[in-house]
mmCIF file of C-alpha atoms in Angstrom:
data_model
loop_
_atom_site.group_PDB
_atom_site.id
_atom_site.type_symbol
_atom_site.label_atom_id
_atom_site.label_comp_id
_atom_site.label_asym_id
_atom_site.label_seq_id
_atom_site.Cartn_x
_atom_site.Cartn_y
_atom_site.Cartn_z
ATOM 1 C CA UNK A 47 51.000 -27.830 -37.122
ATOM 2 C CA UNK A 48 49.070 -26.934 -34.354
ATOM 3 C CA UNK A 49 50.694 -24.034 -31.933
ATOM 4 C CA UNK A 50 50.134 -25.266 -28.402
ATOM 5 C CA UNK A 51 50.041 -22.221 -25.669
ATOM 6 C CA UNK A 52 51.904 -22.393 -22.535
ATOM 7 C CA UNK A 53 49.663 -23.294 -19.833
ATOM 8 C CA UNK A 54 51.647 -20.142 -17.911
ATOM 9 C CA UNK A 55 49.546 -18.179 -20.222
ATOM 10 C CA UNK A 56 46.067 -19.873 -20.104
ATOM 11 C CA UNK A 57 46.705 -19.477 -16.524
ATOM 12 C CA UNK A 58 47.201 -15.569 -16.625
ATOM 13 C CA UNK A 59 44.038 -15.507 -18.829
ATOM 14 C CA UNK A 60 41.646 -16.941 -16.470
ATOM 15 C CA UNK A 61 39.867 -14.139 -13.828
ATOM 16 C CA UNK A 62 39.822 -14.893 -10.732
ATOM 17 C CA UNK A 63 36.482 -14.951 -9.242
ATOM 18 C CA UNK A 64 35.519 -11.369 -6.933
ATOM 19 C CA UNK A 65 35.725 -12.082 -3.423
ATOM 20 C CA UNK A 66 32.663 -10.829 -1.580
ATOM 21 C CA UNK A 67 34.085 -7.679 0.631
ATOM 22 C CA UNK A 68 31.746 -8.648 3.626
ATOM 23 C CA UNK A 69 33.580 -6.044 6.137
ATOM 24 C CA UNK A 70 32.122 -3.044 3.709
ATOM 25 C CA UNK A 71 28.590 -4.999 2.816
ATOM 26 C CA UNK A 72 28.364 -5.288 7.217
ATOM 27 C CA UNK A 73 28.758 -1.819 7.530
ATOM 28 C CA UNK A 74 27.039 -0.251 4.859
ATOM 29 C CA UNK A 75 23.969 -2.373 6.610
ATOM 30 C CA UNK A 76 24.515 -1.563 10.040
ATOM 31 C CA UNK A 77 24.726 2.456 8.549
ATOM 32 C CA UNK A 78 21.497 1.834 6.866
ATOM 33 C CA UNK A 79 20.008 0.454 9.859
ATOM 34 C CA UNK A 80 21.221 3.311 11.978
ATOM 35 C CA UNK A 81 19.863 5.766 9.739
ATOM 36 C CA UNK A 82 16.397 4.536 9.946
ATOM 37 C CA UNK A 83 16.195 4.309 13.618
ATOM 38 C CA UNK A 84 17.560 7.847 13.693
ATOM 39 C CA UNK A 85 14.258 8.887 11.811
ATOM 40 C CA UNK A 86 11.791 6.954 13.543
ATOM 41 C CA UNK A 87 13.080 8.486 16.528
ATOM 42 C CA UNK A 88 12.839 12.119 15.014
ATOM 43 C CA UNK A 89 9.362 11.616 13.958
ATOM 44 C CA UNK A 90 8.614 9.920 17.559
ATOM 45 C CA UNK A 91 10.016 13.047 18.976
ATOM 46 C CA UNK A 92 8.360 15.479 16.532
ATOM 47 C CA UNK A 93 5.046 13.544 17.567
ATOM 48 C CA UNK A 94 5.982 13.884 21.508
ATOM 49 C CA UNK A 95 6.637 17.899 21.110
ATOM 50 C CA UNK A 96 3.322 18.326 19.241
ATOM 51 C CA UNK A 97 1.610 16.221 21.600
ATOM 52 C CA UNK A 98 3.136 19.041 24.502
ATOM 53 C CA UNK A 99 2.583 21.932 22.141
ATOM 54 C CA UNK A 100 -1.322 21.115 22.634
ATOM 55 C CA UNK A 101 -1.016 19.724 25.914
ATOM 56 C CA UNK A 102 -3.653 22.401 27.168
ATOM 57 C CA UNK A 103 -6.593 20.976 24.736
ATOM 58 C CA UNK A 104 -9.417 19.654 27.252
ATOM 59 C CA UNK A 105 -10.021 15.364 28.089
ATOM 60 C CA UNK A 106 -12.537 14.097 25.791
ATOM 61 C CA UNK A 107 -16.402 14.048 26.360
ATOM 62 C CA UNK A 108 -17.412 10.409 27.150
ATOM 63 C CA UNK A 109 -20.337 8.927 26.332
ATOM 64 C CA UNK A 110 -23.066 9.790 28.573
ATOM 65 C CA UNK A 111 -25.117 7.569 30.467
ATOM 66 C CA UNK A 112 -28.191 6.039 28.648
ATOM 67 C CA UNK A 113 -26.713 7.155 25.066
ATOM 68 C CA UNK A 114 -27.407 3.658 23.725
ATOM 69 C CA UNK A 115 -31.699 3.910 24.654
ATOM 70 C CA UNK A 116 -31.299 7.569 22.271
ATOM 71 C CA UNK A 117 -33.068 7.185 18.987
ATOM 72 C CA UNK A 118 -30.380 6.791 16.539
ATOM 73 C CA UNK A 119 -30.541 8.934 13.463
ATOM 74 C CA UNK A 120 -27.042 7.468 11.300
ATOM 75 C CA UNK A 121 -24.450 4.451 11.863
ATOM 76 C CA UNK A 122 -21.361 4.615 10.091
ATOM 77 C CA UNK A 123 -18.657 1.656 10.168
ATOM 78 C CA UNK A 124 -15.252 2.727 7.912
ATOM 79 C CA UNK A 125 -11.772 4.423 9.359
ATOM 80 C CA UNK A 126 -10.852 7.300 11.330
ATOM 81 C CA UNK A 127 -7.816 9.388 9.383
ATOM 82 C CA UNK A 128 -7.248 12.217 11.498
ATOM 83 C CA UNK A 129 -7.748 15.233 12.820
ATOM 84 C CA UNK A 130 -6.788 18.565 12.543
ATOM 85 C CA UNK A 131 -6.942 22.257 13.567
ATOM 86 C CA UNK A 132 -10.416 23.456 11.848
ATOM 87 C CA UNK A 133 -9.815 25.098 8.669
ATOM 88 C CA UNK A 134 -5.423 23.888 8.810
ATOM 89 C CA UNK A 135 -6.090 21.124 7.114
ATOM 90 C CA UNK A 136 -2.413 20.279 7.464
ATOM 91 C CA UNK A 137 -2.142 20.722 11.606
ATOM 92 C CA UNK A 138 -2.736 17.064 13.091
ATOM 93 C CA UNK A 139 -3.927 16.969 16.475
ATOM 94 C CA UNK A 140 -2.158 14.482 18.369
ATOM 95 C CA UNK A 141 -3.342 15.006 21.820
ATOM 96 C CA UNK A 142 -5.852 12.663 23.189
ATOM 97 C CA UNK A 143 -5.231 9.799 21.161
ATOM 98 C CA UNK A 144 -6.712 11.973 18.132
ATOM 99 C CA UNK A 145 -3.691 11.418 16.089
ATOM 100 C CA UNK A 146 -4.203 7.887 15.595
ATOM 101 C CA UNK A 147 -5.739 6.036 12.559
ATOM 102 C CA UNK A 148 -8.055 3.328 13.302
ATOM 103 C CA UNK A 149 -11.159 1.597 12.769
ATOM 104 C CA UNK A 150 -14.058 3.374 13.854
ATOM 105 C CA UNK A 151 -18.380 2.934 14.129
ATOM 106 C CA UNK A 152 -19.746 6.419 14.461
ATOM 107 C CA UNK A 153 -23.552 6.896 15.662
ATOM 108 C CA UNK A 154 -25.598 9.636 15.617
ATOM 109 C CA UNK A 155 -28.353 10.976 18.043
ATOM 110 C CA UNK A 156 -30.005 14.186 18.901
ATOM 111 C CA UNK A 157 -27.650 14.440 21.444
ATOM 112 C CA UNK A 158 -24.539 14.008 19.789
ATOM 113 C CA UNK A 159 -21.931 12.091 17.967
ATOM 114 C CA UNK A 160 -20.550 9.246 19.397
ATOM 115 C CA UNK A 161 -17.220 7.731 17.991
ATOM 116 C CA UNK A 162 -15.962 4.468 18.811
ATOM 117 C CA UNK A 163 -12.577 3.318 17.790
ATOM 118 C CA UNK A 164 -11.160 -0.196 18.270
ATOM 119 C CA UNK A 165 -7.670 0.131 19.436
ATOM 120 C CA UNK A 166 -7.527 3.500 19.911
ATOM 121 C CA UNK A 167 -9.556 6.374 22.284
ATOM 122 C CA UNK A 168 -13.175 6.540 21.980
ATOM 123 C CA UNK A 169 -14.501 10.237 22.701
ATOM 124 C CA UNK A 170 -18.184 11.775 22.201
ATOM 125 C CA UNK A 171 -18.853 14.925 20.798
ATOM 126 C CA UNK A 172 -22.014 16.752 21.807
ATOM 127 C CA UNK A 173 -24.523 18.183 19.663
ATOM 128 C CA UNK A 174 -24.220 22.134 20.896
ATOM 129 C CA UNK A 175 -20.437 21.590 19.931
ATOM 130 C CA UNK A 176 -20.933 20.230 16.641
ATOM 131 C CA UNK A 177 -20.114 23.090 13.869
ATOM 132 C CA UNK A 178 -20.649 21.644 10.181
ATOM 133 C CA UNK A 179 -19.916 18.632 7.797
ATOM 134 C CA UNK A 180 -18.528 18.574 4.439
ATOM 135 C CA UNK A 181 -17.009 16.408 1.746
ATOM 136 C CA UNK A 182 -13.228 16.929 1.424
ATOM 137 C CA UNK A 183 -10.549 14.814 -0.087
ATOM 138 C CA UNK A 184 -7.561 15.332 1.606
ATOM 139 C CA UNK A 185 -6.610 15.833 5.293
ATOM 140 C CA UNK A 186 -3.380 15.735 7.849
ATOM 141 C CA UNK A 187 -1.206 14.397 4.472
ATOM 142 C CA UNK A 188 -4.007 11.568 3.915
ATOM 143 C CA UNK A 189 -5.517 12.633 0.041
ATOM 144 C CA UNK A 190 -8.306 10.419 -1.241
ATOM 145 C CA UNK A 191 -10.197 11.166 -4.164
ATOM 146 C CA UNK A 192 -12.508 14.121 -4.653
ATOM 147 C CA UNK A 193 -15.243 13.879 -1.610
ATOM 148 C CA UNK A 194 -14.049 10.717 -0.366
ATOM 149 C CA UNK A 195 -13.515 12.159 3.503
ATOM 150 C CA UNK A 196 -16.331 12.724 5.505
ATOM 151 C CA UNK A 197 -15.355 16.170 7.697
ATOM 152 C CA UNK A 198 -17.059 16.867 10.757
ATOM 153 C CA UNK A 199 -15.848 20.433 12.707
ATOM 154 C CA UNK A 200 -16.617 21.015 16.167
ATOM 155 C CA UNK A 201 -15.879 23.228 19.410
ATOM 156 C CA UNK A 202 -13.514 21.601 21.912
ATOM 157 C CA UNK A 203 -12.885 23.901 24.804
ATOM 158 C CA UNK A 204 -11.403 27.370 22.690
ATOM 159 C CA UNK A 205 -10.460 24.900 19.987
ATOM 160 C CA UNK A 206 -12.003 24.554 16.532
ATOM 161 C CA UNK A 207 -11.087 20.712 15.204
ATOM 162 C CA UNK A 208 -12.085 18.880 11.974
ATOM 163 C CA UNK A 209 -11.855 15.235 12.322
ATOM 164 C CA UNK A 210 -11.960 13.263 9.231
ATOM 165 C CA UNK A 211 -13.801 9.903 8.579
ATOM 166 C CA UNK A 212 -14.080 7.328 5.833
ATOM 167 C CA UNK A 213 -17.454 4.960 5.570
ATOM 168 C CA UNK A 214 -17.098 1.839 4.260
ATOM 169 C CA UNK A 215 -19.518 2.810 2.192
ATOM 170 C CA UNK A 216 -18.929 6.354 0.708
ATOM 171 C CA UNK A 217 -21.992 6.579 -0.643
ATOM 172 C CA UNK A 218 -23.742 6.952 2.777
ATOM 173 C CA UNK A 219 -21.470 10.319 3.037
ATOM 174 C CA UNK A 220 -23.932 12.465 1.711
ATOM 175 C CA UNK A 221 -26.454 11.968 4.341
ATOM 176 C CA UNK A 222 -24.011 12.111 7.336
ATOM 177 C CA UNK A 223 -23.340 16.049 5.977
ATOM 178 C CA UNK A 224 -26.688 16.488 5.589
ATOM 179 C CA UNK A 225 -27.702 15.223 9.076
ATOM 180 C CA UNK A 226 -25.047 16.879 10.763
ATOM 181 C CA UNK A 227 -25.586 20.113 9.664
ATOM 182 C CA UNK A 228 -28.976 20.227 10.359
ATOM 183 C CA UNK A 229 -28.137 19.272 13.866
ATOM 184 C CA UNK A 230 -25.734 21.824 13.962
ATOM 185 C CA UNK A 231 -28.261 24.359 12.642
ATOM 186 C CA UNK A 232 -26.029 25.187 9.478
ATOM 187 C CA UNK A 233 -28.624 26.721 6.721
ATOM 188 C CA UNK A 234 -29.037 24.065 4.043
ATOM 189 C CA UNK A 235 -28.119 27.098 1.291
ATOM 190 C CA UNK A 236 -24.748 27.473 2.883
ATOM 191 C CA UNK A 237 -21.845 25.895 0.412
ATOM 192 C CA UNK A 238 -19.422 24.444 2.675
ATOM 193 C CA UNK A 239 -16.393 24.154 0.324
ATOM 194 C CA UNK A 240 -13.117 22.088 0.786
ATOM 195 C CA UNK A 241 -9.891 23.885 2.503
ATOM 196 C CA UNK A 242 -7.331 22.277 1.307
ATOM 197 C CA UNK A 243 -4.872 23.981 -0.604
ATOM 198 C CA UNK A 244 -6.885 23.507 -3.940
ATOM 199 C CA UNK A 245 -10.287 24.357 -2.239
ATOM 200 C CA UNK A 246 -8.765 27.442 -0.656
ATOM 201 C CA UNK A 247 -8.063 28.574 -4.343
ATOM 202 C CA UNK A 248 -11.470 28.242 -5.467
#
């Protein structure tokens, strides 16, 4: 015979479904939320207080008048990472629109270099200012792999820099070291090594 159970009891078995606590999901959100603005606004003030820090770091060189009837010795079209204080490669430069990544078409004269940046601040460095070039891999936090930034140092009022570039074709690198230093005047014998922290150990 077959044991029926009380429908009080099939009742008691059944879980009720979870209801959704949408108070707590709200505010865990808006916390979320509040946290991230709090450091974007942190980093936009660490950039601001850097930016003062080097507040006393000349305007930019422009580029002079007639630049574009110079013969040109090297294009370049690829990215502009960063720069930094020459040597630190850790200490961006923010000042002058130097902090900011971008597009950039590089071209090379007798004169000097002449960097153009969509988007962002176009500046010229002269030739007597220009210091050295060198492969690197890694500047202001950016690490590519070995050689894969294009470093050019020069003199900006009492301040060393090394700005870092990226062809879109790395293999033109080479040359652009090459060229630069001789412009520079840096003997072809010197070994210009890399200074981040692994070329510092070498």
């Amino acid at each position: 015979m077959t044991t029926l159970t009380p429908l009080y009891l099939l009742a008691a078995e059944q879980k009720s479904a979870e209801v959704t606590d949408w108070s707590a999901r709200i505010a865990w959100v808006i916390g979320l939320l509040v946290f991230i603005a709090l450091v974007y606004w942190l980093m936009r003030e660490g950039w601001k207080w850097r930016g003062r820090l080097q507040s006393d770091l000349p305007e930019l060189a422009t580029t002079p008048e007639g630049f574009a009837d110079d013969e040109t010795l090297l294009t370049l079209e690829g990215r502009y990472h960063a720069s930094t204080t020459a040597g630190q490669w850790l200490d961006r430069i923010v000042a002058h629109g130097l902090g900011a990544r971008s597009r950039v078409e590089l071209t090379l004269t007798a004169r000097g270099l002449d960097v153009v940046r969509p988007g962002a601040s176009d500046f010229f460095i002269p030739a007597e200012a220009l210091r050295e070039a060198r492969l690197d891999k890694a500047l202001a936090g950016k690490v590519l792999p070995e050689g894969g930034l294009l470093i050019i140092t020069w003199a900006h009022g009492e301040t060393q820099i090394d700005s870092g570039f990226r062809s879109d074709r790395a293999a033109e690198h080479q040359a652009w070291v090459d060229a630069v230093n001789r412009l520079a005047g840096v003997p072809a014998a010197t070994e210009l090594t890399s200074t981040t922290t692994e070329g510092t150990a070498r």
